[in-house]
PDB file of C-alpha atoms in Angstrom:
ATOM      1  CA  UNK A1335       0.000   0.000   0.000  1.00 49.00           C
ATOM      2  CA  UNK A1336       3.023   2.333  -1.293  1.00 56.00           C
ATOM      3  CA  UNK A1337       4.091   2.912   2.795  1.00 61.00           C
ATOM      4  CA  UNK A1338       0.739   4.883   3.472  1.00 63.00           C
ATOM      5  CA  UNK A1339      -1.475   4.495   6.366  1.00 61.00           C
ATOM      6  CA  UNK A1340      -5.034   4.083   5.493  1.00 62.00           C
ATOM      7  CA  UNK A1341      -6.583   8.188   6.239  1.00 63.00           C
ATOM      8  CA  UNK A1342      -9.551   7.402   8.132  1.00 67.00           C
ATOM      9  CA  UNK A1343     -12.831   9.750   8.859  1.00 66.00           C
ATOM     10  CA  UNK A1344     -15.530   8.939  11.806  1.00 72.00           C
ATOM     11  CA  UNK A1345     -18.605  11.319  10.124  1.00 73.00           C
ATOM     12  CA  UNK A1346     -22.086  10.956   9.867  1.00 71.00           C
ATOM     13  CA  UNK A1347     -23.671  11.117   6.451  1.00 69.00           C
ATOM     14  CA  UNK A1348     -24.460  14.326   6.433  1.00 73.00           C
ATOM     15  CA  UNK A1349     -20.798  15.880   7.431  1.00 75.00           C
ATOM     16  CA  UNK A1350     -19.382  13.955   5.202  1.00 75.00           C
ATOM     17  CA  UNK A1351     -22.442  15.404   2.581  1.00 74.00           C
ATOM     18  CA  UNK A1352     -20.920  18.761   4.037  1.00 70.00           C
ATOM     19  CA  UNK A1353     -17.501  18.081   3.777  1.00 75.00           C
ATOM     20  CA  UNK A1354     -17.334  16.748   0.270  1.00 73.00           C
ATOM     21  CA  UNK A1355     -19.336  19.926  -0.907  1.00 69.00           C
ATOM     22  CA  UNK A1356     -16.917  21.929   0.622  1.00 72.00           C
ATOM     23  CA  UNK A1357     -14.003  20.034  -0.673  1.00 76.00           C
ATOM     24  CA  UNK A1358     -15.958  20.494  -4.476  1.00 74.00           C
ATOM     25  CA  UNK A1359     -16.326  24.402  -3.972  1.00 71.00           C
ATOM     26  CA  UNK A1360     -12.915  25.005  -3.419  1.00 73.00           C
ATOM     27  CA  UNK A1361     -11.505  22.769  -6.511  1.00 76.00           C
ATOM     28  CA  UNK A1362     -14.141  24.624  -8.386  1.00 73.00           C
ATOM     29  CA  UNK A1363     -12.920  28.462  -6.798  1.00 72.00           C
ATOM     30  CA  UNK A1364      -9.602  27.210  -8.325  1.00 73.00           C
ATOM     31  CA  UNK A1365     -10.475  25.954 -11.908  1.00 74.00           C
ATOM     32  CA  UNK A1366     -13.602  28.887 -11.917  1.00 75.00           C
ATOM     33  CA  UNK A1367     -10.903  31.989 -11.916  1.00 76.00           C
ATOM     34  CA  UNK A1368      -8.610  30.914 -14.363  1.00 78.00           C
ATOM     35  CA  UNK A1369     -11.150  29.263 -17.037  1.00 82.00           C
ATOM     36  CA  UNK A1370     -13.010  32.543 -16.667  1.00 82.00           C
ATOM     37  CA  UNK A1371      -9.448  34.657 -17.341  1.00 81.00           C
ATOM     38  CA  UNK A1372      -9.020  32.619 -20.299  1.00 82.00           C
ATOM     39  CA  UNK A1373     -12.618  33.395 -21.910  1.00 82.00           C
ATOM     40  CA  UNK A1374     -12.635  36.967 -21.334  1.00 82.00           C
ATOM     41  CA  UNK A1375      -9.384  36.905 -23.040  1.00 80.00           C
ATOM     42  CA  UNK A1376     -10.557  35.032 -26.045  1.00 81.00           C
ATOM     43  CA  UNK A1377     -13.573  37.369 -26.527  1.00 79.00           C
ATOM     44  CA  UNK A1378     -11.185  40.409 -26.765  1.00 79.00           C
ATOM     45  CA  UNK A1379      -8.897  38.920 -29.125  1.00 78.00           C
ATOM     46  CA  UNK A1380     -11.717  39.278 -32.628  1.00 76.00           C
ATOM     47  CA  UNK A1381     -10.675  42.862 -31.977  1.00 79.00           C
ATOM     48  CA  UNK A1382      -7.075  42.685 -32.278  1.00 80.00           C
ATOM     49  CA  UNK A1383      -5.571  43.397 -35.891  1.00 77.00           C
ATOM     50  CA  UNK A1384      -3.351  40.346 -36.133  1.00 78.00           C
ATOM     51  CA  UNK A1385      -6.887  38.188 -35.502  1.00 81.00           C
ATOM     52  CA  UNK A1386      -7.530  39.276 -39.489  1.00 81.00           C
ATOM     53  CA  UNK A1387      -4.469  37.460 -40.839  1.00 85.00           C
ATOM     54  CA  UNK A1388      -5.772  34.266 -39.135  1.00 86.00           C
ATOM     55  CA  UNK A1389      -6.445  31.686 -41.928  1.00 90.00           C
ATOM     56  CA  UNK A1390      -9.680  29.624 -41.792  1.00 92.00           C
ATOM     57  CA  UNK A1391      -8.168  26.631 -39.995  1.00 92.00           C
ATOM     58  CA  UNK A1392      -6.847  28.623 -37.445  1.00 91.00           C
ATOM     59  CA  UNK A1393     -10.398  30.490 -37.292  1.00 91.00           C
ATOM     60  CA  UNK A1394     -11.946  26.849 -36.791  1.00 94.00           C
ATOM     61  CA  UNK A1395      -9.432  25.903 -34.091  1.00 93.00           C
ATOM     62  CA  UNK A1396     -10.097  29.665 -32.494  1.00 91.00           C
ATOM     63  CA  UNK A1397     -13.936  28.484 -32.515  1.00 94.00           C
ATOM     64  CA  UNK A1398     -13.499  25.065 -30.747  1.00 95.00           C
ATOM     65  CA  UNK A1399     -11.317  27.030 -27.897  1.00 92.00           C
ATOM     66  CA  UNK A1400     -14.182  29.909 -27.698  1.00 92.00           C
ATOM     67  CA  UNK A1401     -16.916  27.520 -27.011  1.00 95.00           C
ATOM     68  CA  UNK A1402     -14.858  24.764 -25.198  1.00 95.00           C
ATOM     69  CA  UNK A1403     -13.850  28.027 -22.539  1.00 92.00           C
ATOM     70  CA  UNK A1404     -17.647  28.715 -22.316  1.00 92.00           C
ATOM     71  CA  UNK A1405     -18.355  26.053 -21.765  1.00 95.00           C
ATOM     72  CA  UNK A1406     -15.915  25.580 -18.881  1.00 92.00           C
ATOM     73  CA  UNK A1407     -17.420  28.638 -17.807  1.00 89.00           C
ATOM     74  CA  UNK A1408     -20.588  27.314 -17.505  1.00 90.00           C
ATOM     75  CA  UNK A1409     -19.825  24.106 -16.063  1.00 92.00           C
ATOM     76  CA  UNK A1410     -17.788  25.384 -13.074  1.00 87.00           C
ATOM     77  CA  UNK A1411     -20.084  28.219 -12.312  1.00 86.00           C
ATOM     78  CA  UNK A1412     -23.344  25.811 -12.269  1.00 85.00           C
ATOM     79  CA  UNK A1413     -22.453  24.059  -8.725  1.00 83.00           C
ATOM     80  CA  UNK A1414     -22.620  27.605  -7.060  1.00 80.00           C
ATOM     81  CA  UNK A1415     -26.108  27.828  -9.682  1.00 83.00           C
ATOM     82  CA  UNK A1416     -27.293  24.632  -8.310  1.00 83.00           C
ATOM     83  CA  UNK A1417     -27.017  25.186  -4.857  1.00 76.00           C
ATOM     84  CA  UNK A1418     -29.015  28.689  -4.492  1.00 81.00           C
ATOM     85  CA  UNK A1419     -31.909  26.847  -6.662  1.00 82.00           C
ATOM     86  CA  UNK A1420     -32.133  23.898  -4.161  1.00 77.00           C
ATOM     87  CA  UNK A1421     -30.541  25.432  -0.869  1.00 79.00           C
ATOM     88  CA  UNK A1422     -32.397  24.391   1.902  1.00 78.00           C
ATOM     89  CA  UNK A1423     -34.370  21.284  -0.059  1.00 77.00           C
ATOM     90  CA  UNK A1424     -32.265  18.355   1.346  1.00 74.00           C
ATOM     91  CA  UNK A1425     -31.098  17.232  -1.835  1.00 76.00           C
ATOM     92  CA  UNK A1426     -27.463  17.774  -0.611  1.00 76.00           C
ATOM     93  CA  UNK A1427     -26.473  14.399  -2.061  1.00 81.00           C
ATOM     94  CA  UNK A1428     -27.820  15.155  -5.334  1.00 84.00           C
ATOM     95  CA  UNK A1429     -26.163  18.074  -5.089  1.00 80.00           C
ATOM     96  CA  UNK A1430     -22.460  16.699  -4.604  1.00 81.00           C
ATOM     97  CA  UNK A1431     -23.099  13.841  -7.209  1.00 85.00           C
ATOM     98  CA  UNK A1432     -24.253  16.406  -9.763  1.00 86.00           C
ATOM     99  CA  UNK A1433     -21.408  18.945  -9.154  1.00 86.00           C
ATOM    100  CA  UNK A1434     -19.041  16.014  -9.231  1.00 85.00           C
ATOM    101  CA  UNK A1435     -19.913  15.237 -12.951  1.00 89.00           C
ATOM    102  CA  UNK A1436     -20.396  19.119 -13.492  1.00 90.00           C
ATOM    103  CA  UNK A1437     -16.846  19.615 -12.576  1.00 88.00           C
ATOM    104  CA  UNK A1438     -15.231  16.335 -14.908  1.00 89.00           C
ATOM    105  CA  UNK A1439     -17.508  18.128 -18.048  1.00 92.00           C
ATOM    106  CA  UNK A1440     -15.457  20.833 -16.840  1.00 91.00           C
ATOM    107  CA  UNK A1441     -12.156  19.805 -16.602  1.00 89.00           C
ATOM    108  CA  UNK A1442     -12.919  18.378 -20.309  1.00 93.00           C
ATOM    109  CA  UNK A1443     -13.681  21.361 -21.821  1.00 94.00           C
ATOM    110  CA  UNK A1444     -10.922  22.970 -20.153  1.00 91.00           C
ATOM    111  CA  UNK A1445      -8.540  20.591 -21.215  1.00 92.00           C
ATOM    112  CA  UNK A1446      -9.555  21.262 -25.185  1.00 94.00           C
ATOM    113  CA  UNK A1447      -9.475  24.782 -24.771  1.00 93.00           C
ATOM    114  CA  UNK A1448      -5.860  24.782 -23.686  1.00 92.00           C
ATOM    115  CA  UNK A1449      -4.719  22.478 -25.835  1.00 95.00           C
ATOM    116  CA  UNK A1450      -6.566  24.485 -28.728  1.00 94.00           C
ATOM    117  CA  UNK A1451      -4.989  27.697 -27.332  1.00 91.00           C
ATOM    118  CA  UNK A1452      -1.230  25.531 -27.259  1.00 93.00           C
ATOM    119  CA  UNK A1453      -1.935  24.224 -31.225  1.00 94.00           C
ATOM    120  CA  UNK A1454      -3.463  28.020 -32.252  1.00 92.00           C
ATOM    121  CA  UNK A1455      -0.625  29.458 -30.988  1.00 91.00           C
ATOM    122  CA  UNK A1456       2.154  27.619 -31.939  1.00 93.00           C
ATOM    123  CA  UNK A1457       0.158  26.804 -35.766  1.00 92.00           C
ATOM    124  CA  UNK A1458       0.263  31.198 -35.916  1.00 89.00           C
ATOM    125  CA  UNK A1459       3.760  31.203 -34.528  1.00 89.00           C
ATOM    126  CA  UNK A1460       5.834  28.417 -36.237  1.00 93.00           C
ATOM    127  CA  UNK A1461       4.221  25.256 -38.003  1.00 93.00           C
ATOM    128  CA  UNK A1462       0.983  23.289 -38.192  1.00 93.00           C
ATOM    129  CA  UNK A1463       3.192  20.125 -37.031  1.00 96.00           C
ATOM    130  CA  UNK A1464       4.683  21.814 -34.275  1.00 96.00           C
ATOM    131  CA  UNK A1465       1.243  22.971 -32.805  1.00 95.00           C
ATOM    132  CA  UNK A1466      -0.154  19.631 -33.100  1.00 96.00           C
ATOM    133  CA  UNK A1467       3.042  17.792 -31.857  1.00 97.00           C
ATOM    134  CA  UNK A1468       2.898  20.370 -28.969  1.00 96.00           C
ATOM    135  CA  UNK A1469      -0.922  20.276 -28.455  1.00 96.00           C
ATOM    136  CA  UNK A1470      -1.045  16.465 -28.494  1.00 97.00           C
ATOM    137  CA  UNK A1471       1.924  16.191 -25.696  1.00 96.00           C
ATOM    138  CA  UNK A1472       0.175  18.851 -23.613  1.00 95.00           C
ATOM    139  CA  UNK A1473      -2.620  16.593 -24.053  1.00 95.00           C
ATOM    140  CA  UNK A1474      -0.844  13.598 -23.217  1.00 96.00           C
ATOM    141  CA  UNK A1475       0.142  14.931 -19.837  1.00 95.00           C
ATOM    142  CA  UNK A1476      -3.272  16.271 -18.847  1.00 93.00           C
ATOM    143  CA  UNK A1477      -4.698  12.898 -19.425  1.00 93.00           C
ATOM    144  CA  UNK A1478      -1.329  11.523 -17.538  1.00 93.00           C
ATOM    145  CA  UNK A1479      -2.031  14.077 -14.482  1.00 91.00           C
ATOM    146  CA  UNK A1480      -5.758  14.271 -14.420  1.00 87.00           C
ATOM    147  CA  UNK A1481      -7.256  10.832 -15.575  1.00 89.00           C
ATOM    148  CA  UNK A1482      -4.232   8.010 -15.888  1.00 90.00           C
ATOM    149  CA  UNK A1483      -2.698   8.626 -12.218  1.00 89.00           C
ATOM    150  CA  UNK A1484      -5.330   8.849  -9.834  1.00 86.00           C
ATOM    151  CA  UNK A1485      -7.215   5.890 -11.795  1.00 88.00           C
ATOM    152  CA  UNK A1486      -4.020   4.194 -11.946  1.00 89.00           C
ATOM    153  CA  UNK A1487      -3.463   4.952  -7.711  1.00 85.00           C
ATOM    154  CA  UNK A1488      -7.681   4.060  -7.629  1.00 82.00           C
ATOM    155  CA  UNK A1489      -7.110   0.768  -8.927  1.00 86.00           C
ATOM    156  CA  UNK A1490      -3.919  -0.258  -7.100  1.00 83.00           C
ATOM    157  CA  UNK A1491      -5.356   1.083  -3.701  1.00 81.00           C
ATOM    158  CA  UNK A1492      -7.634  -1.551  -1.625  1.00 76.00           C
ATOM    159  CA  UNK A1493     -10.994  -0.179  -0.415  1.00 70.00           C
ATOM    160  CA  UNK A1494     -10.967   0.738   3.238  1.00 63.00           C
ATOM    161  CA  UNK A1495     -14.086  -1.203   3.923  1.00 53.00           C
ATOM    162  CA  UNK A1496     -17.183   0.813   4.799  1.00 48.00           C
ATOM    163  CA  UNK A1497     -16.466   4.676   4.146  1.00 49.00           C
ATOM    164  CA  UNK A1498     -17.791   6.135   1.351  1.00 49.00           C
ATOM    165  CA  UNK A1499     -16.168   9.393  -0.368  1.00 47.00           C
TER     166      UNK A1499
END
């Protein structure tokens, strides 16, 4: 078990309902500010002069990141959505399930919007190979770092018995 003792919790249901929701806010207070940096930069840039050289691949690729940010946007700001709607309903484990697969649509659309901002980039700066070389090994390590590892450490861990996440 890699050397590790096994982190135990003695909660109720409903602080660990509490916990976990808390837990979700603050990944999503992280991911929120930066996705939303990135979209209100990619709205201004239309407006630049150097946007009207762009040819219409890179347009298409400009697109993809556009909407992919939006929709990161939207998918990291719907937990806080969520909550006022029900607040107060008792739904709290809806809630945290919801806002759990709220947050991986997220961290999707995220990940395609960077790596569409690392392959527009490089395609305007140096070469169409070189931006999807560099976009597809960006790629490679978000999938390495946000899917492969903790699956990978998921799979190899044993379950602690009763506690639930």
């Amino acid at each position: 078990m890699d050397g590790f003792q096994p982190y135990t919790r003695h909660e109720s249901g409903g602080q660990r309902l509490d916990r976990n929701f808390s837990e979700q806010l603050q990944e999503v207070r992280i991911a929120q500010a930066g996705v939303q940096i990135l979209f209100a930069f990619l709205l201004t840039l239309p407006f630049q002069a150097r946007f009207t050289v762009l040819t219409e691949g890179q347009r298409r690729i400009y697109f993809v990141i556009l909407i992919a940010s939006a929709l990161s946007v939207v998918f990291f700001t719907a937990p806080a959505a969520m909550h006022r709607v029900l607040f107060r309903r008792g739904v709290k484990d809806f809630i945290v399930t919801y806002t759990s697969a709220l947050m991986s649509c997220g961290l999707f659309t995220l990940a395609v919007a960077v790596i569409g901002g690392v392959v527009l980039v490089l395609d305007v700066l140096f070469s169409t190979a070189l931006a999807i070389t560099a976009g597809a090994v960006v790629g490679l390590f978000a999938l390495a770092l946000w899917v492969a590892v903790p699956e990978w450490h998921k799979r190899t861990t044993p379950p602690r018995g009763h506690e639930k996440r």
